[in-house]
Coordinates of C-alpha atoms and ligand atoms in Angstrom, one line a residue:
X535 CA 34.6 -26.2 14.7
X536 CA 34.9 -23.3 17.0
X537 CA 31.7 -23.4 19.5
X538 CA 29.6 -20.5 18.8
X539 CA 29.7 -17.4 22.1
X540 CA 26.7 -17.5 24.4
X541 CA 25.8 -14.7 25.6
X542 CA 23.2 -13.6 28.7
X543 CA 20.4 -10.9 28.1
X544 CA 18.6 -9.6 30.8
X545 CA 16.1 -7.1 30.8
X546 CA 12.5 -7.3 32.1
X547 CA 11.8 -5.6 28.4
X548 CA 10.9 -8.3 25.8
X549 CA 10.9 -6.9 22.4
X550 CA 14.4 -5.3 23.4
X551 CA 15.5 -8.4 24.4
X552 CA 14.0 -9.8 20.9
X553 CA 16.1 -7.2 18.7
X554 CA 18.9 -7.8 20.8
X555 CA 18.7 -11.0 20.5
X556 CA 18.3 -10.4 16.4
X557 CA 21.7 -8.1 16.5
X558 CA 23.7 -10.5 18.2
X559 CA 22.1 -13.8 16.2
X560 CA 23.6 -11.4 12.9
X561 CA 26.8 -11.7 15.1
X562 CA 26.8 -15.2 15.0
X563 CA 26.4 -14.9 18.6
X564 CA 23.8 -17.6 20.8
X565 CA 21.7 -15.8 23.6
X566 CA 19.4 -16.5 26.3
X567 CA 17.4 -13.9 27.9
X568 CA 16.3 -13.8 31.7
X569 CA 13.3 -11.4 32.5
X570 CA 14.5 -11.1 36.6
X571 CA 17.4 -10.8 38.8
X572 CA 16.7 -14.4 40.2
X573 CA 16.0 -15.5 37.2
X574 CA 19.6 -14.7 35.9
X575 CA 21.2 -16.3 38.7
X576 CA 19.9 -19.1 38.2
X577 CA 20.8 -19.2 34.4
X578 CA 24.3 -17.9 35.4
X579 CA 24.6 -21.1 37.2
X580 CA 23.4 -23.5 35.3
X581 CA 25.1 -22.5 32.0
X582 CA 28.8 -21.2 30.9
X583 CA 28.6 -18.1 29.2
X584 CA 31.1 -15.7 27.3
X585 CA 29.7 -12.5 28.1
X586 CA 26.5 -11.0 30.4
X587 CA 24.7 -8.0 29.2
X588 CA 22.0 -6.5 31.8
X589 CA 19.3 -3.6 32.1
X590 CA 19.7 -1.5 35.7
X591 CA 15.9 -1.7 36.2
X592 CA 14.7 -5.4 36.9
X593 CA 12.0 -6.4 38.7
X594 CA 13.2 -8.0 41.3
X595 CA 16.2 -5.8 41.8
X596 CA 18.5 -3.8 39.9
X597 CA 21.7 -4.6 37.9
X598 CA 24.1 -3.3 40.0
X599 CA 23.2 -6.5 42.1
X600 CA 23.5 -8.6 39.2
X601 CA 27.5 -7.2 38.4
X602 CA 28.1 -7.5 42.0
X603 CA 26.8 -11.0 42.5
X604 CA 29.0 -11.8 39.1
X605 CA 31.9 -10.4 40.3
X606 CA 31.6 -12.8 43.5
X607 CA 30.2 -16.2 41.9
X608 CA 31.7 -15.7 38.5
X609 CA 34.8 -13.5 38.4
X610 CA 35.9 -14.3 34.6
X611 CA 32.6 -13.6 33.2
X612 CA 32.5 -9.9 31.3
X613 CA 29.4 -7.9 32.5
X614 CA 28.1 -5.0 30.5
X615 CA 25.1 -2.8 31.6
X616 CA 22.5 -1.3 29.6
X617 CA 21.5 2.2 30.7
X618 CA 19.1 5.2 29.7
X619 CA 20.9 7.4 27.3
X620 CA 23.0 10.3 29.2
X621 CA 22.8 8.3 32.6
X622 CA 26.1 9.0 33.5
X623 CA 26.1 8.5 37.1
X624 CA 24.8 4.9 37.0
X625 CA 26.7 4.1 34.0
X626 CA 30.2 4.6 36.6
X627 CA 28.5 3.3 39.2
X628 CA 28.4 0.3 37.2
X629 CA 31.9 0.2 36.4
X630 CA 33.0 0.1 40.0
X631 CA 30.8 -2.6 40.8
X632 CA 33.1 -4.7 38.1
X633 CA 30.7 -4.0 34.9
X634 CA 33.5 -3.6 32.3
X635 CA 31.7 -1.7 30.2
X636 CA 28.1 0.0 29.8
X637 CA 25.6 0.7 26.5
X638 CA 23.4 3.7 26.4
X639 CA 19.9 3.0 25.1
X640 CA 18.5 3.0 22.6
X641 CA 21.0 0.7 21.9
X642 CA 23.6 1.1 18.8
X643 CA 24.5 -1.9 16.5
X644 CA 28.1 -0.6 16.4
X645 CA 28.5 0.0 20.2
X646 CA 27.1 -3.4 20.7
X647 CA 29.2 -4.9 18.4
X648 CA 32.5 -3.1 19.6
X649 CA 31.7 -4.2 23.4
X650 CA 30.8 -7.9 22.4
X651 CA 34.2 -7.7 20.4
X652 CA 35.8 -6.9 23.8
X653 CA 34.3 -9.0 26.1
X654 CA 35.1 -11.7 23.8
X655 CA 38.0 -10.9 22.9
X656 CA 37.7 -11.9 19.5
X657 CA 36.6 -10.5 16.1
X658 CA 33.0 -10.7 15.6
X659 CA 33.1 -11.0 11.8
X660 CA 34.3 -14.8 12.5
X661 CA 32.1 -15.9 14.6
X662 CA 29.1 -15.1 11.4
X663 CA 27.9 -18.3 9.8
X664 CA 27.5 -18.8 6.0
X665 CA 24.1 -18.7 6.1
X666 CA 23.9 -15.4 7.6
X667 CA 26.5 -13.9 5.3
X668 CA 24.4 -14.9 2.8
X669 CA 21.6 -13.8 3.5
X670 CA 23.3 -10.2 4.2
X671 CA 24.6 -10.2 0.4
X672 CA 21.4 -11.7 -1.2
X673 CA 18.5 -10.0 1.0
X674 CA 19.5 -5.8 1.4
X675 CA 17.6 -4.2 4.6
X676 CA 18.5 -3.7 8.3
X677 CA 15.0 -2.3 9.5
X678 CA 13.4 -4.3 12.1
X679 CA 10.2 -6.0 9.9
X680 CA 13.7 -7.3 7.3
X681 CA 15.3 -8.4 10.8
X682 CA 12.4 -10.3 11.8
X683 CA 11.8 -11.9 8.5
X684 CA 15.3 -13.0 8.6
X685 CA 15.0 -14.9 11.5
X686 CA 11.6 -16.6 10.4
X687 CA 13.8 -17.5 7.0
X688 CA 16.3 -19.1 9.0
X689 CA 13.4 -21.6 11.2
X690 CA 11.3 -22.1 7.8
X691 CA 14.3 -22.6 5.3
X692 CA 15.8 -26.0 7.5
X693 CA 12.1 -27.6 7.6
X694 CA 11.2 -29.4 4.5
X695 CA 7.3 -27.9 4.7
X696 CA 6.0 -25.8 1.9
X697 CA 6.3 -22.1 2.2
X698 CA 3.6 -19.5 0.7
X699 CA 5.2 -16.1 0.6
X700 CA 3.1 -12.6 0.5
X701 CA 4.2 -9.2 -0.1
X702 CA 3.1 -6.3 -2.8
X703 CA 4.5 -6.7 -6.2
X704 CA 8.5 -5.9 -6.3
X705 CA 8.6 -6.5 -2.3
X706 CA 11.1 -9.6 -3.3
X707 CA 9.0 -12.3 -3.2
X708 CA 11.5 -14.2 -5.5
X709 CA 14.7 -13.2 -3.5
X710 CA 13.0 -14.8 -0.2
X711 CA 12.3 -17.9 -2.0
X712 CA 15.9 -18.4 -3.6
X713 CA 17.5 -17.8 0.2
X714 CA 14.9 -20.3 1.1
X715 CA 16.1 -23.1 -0.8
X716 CA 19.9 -21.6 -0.7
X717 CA 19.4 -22.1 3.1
X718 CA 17.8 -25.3 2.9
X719 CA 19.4 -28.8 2.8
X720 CA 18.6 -29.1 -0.8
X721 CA 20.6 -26.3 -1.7
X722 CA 22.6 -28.7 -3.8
X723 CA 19.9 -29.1 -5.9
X724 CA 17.9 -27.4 -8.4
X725 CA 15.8 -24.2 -7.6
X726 CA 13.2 -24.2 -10.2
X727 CA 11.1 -20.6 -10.5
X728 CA 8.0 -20.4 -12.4
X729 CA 5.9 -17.5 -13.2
X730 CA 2.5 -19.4 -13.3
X731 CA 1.2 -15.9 -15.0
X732 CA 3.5 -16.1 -17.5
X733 CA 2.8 -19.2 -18.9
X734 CA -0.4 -19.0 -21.7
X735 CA -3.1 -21.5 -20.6
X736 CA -2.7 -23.8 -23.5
X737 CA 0.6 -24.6 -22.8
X738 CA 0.5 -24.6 -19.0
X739 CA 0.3 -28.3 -18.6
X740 CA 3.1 -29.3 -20.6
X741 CA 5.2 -26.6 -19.1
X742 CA 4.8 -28.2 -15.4
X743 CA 4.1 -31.8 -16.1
X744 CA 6.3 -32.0 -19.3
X745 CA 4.7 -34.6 -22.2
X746 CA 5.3 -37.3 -24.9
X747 CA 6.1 -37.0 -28.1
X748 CA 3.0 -37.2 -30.1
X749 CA 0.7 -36.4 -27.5
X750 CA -0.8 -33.3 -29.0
X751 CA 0.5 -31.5 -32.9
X752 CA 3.2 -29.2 -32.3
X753 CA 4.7 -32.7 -29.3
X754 CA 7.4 -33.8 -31.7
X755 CA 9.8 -34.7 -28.9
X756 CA 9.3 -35.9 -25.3
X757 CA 9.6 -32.9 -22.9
X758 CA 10.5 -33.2 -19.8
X759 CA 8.7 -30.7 -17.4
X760 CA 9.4 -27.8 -14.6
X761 CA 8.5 -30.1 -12.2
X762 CA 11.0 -32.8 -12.8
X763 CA 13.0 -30.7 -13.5
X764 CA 12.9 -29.7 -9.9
X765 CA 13.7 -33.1 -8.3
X766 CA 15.8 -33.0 -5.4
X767 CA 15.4 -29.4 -4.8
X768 CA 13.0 -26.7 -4.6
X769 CA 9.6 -25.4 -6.9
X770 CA 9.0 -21.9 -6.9
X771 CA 5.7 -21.5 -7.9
X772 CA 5.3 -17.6 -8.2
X773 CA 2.2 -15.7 -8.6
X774 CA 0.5 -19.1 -7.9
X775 CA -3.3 -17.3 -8.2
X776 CA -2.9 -17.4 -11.4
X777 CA -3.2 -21.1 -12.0
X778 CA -6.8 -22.1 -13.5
X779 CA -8.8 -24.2 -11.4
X780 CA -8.0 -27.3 -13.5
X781 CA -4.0 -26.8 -13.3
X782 CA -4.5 -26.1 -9.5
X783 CA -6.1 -29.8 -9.3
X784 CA -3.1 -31.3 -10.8
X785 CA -0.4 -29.1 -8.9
X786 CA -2.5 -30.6 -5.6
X787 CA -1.9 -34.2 -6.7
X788 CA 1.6 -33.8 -7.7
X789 CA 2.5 -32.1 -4.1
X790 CA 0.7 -34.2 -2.4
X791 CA 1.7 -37.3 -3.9
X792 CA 5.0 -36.0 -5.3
X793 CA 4.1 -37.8 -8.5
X794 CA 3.3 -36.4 -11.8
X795 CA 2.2 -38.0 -14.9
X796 CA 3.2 -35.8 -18.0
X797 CA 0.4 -35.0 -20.9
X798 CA 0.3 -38.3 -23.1
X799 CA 2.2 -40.4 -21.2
X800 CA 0.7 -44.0 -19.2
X801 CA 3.4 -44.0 -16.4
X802 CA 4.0 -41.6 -13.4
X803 CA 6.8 -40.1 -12.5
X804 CA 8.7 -40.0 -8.7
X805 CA 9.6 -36.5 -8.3
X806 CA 10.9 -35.3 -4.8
X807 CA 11.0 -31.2 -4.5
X808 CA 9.9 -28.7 -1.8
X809 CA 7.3 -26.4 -3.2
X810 CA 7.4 -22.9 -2.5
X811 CA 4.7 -20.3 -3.6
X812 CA 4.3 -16.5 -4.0
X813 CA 1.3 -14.2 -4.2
X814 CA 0.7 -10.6 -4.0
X815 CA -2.8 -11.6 -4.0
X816 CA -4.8 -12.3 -1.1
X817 CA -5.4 -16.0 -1.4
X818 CA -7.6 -16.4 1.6
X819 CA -10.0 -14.5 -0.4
X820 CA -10.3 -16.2 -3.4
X821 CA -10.5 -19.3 -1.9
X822 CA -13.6 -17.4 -0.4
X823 CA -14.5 -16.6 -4.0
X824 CA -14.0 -20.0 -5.0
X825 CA -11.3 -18.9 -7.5
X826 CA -8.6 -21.4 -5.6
X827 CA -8.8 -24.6 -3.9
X828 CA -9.2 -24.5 -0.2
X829 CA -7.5 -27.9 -0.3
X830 CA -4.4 -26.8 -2.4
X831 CA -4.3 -23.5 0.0
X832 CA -4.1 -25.6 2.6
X833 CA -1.4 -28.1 1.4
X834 CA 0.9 -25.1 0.2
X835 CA 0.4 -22.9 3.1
X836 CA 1.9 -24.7 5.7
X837 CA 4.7 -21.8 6.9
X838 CA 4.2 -18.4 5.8
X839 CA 6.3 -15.4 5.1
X840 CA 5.5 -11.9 4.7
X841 CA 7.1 -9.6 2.7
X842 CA 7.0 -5.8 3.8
X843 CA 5.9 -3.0 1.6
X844 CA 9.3 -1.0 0.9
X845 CA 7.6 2.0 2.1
X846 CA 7.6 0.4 5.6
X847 CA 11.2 -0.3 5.7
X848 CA 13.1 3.0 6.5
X849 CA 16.1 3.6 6.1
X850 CA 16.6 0.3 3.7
X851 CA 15.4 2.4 0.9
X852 CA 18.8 3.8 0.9
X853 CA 21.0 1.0 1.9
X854 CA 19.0 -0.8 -1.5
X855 CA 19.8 2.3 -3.5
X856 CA 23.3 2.3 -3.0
X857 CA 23.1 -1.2 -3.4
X858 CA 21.5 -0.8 -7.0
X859 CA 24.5 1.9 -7.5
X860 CA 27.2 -0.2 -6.9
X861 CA 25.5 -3.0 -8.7
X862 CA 24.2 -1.2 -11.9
X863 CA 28.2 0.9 -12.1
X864 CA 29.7 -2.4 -11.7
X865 CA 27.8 -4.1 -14.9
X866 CA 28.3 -0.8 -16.9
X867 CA 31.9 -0.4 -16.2
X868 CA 31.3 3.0 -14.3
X869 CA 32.7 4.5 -11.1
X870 CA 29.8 4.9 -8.5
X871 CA 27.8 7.7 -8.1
X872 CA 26.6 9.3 -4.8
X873 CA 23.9 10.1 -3.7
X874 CA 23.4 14.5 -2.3
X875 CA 21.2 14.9 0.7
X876 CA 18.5 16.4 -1.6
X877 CA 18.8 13.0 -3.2
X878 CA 18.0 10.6 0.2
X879 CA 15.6 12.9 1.6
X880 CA 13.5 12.5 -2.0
X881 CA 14.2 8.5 -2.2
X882 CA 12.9 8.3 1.4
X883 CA 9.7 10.4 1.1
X884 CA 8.3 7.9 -1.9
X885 CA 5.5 5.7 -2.0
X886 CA 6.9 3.1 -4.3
X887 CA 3.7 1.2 -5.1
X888 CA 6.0 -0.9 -7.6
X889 CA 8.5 -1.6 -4.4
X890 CA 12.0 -2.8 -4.4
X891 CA 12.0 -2.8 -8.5
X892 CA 10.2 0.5 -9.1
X893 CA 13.5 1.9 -6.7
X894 CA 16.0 -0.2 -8.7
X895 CA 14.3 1.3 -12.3
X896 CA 14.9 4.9 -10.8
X897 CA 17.9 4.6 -10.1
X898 CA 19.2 3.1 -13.0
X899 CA 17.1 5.7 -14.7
X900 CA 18.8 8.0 -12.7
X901 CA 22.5 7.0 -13.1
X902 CA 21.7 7.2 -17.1
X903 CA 20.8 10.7 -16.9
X904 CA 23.7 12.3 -14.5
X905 CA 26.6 13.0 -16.4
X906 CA 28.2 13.9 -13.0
X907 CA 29.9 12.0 -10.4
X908 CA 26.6 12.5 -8.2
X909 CA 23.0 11.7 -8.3
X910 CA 20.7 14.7 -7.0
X911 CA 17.3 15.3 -7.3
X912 CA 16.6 16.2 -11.1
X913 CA 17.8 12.8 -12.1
X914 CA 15.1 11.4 -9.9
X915 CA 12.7 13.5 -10.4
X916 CA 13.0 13.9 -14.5
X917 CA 11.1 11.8 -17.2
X918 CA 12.0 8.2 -17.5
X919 CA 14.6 7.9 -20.4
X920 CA 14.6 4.6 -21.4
X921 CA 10.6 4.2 -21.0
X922 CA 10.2 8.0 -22.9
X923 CA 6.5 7.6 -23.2
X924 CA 5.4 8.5 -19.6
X925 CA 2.5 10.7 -19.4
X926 CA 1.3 12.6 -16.3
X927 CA -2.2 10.9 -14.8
X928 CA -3.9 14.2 -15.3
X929 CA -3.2 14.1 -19.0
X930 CA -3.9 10.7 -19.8
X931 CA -7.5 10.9 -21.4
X932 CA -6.4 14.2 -23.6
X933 CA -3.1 11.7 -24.9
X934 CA -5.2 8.9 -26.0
X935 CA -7.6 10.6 -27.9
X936 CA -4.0 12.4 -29.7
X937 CA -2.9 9.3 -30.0
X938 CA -5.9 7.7 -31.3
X939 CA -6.2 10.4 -34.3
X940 CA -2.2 10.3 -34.6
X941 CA -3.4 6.3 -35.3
X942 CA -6.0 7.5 -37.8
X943 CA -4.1 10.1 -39.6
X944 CA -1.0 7.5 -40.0
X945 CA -3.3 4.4 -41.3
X946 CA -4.3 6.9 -44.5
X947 CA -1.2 6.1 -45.9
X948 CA 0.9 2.5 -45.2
X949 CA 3.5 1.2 -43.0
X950 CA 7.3 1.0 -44.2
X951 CA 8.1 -1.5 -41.4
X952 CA 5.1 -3.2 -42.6
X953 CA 1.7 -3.9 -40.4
X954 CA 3.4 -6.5 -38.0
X955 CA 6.2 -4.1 -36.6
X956 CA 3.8 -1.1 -37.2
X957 CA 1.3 -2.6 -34.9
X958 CA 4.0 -3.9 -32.3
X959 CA 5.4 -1.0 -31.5
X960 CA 2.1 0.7 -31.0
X961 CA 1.6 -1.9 -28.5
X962 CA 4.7 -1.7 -26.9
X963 CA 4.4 2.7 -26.3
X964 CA 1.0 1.9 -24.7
X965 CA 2.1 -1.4 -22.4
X966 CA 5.3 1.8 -21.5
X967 CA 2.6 4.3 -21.2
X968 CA 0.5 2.0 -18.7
X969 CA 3.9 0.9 -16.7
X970 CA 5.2 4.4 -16.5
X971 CA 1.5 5.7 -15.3
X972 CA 1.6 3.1 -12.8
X973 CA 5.0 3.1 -11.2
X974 CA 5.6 0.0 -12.7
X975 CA 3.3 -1.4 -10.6
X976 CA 2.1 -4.3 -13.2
X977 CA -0.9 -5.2 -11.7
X978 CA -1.8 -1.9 -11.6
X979 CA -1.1 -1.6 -15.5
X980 CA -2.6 -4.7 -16.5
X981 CA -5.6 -3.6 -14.7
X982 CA -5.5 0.0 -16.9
X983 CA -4.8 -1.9 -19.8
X984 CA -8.4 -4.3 -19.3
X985 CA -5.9 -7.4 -19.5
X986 CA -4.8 -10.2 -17.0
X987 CA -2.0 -9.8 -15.4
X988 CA -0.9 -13.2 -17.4
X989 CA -1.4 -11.3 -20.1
X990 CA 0.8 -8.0 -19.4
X991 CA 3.6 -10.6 -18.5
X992 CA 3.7 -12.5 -21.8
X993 CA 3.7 -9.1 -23.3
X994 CA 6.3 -7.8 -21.4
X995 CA 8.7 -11.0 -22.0
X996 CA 8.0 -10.8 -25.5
X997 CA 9.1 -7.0 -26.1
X998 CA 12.0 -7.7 -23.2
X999 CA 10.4 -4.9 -20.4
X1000 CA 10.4 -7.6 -17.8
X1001 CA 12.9 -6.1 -15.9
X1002 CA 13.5 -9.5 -13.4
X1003 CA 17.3 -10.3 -14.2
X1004 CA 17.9 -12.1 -11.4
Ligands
ATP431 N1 15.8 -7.1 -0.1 C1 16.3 -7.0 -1.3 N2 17.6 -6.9 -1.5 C2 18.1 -6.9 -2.8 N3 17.4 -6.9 -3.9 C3 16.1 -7.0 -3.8 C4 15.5 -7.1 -2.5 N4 14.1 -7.2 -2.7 C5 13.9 -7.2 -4.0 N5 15.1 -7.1 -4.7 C6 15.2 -6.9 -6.2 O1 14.0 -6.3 -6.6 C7 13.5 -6.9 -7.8 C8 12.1 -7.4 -7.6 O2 12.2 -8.5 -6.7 P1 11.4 -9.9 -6.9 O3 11.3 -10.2 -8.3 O4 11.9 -10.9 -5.9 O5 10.0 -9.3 -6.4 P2 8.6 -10.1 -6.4 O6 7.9 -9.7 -5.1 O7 8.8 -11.5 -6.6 O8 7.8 -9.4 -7.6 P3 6.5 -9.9 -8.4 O9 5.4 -9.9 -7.4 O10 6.3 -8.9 -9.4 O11 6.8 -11.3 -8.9 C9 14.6 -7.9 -8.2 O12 15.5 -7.3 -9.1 C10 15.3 -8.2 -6.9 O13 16.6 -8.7 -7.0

């Protein structure tokens, strides 16, 4: 296998150093970073590197030294230096003390990645590892809170410990904990996900633990459960608040123990699987409440990963939205759409309480309503068309009393559809309503509605509005 470039950082500045160090780690490029002039001597020595890069400002001494005393001890080794944007005295100075080259900050991923190329002298797309390829295709965002998460995913996916994952609803909690696994040594097995909301109470054992035939009416076959059905890879137990206390009890034996025993049945079962949870809730806090175990909280919380609002990530709101285009066209057998200006500057300026999937549901609202070859700001800004019920918050008291008398008028005389569909579909334009008032925030809804969030999930599965497809 080729050995991966090393490359030498040195700047006295440590969170430029970090980012660098992020950009060239994308580059499937190692680094080390030296804080001083001595410093980097002394690393230049000890190691073989492929390239240098270095700040003019050190405190110890300046770069120039540092291409000078390269050119002298190490005359093979490329030396770029890093100056302040529009420097260009020092920037030539440079390049007769034998720098090859010279970056303006704030630094530029493409200027970076065009110098590296030539100081290596070799295409940087080869030097990227699978993993990070991956994780470019499967996780969309280039701001610096997405770069930083990345590089936690990459330490906490190659340990076997269980991670608990945090973000807002729609941040892509479930995304995070698929790369997890895919990144993991047991990506040749099984990535089980379960929505612990989802599931209704009564069933909740069976569904994890799986049971025997006979063991309670309606058992008429053994089942085998989620969690064995997990073995040899990874558990994702999502919006894991939601498990009753008694559940949570179980879940603690079976990951402590990695044995379950299902409903009915005398013998346990080995079952070897990395758990990996999800909350937008803060569990800290209801372990305060005592509405979670402290000692399952504990067990599952071992690394942590935070998800960032989408709000906080910049520019990634676009580089998701044309993501969603080129997705969304490419199931519907359309030619993409662009986005105007107008467009952006709208998609930027949002709040997006419903995150990631709120942006994916307007745009594929809005690529439904543009019968042009662009999106602009009317097919953002219009009423949803495949969720036609929204209503605007200041109206929302005067259309439910309309609604309530349209509900009295109607019952005078009787359903064609009979009651069954009547009623369903009544429940199905209020669970809209609520979602659309919201911003599909369903936490937010369920909370409108005076339901669990359990609750609003079953509903949504069984009318087909959960939107997850992935
Ligand atoms: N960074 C990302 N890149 C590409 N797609 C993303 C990203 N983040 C989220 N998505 C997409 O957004 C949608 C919501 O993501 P996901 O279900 O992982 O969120 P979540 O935080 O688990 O939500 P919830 O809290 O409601 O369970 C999915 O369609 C997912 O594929």
């Amino acid at each position: 296998m080729e050995r991966q470039p090393l490359v030498l950082l040195v700047d006295d500045e440590e969170d430029l150093c970090t980012l660098m160090q992020m950009s060239l780690s994308r580059m499937g490029i190692k680094t080390h970073i030296a804080h001083r002039l001595e410093q980097a001597k002394k690393r230049l020595s000890e190691n073989k590197y492929d390239a240098c890069l270095t700040d003019l400002n050190l405190p110890d001494g300046n770069g120039l030294q540092l291409v000078e005393w390269i050119g002298q001890h190490l005359p093979a080794l490329p030396v770029a230096v890093l100056t302040a944007y529009g420097n260009m005295e020092i920037a030539i100075a440079a390049l007769k003390a034998g720098a090859f080259d010279f970056v303006s900050k704030p630094i530029n991923q493409k200027h970076l990645e065009q110098l590296l190329q030539k100081a290596l002298n070799k295409p940087i797309e080869n030097f990227q590892s699978k993993e990070d390829r991956l994780e470019q295709k499967l996780l969309i965002g280039q701001s610096l809170p997405i770069q930083q998460l990345r590089i936690t995913l990459n330490k906490i996916a190659r340990s076997q410990a269980p991670v608990f994952i945090t973000g807002e609803s729609g941040t892509g909690k479930e995304v995070i904990a698929n790369l997890v696994h895919r990144l993991s040594n047991r990506n040749e097995g099984p990535f089980i996900a379960i929505n612990c909301g989802a599931i209704p109470t009564e069933l909740m054992e069976s569904e994890l633990f799986g049971h025997k035939k006979g063991s309670f009416s309606g058992a008429t076959q053994d089942k085998q459960g989620l969690i064995q059905s997990a073995h040899g890879g990874s558990l994702f137990l999502d919006e894991i608040a939601e498990l009753p206390l008694t559940m949570q009890v179980k879940l603690l034996r079976a990951v402590q123990e990695k044995r379950i025993r299902p409903v009915g049945s005398d013998a346990e079962i080995d079952v070897d699987f990395r758990v990996i949870s999800a909350s937008h809730q803060d569990l800290e806090a209801l372990v305060q409440q005592g509405r979670f175990r402290q000692d399952l909280f504990f067990r599952i919380h071992v690394m942590d990963l935070v998800l960032p609002p989408l709000r906080e990530r910049g520019d990634d709101i676009i580089l998701l939205a044309h993501h969603f285009i080129q997705k969304i066209s490419q199931e519907w057998g359309i030619p993409q759409k662009q986005l105007t200006e107008r467009a952006r500057n709208f998609l930027l300026s949002q709040y997006y309480p419903g995150n990631v999937r709120e942006l994916r549901n307007i745009i594929e609202r809005a690529i439904t309503l543009s019968d042009e070859d662009k999106i602009d700001l009317q097919h953002l800004q219009s009423a949803p068309l495949r969720y036609p019920t929204a209503t605007p918050l200041d109206r929302q008291q005067e259309s439910t009393n309309a609604f309530r008398s349209d509900i009295l008028v109607s019952a005078k005389k009787l359903p064609d559809e009979g009651l069954e569909l009547y009623l369903e579909n009544i429940e199905k334009d209020i669970l809209l309503n609520a979602l659309n008032l919201t911003h599909w925030n369903r936490t937010l809804a369920a909370k409108k509605l005076g339901m669990s969030f359990r609750s609003l999930r079953y509903r949504l599965k069984k009318f087909g509005l959960d939107t997850d497809d992935e």
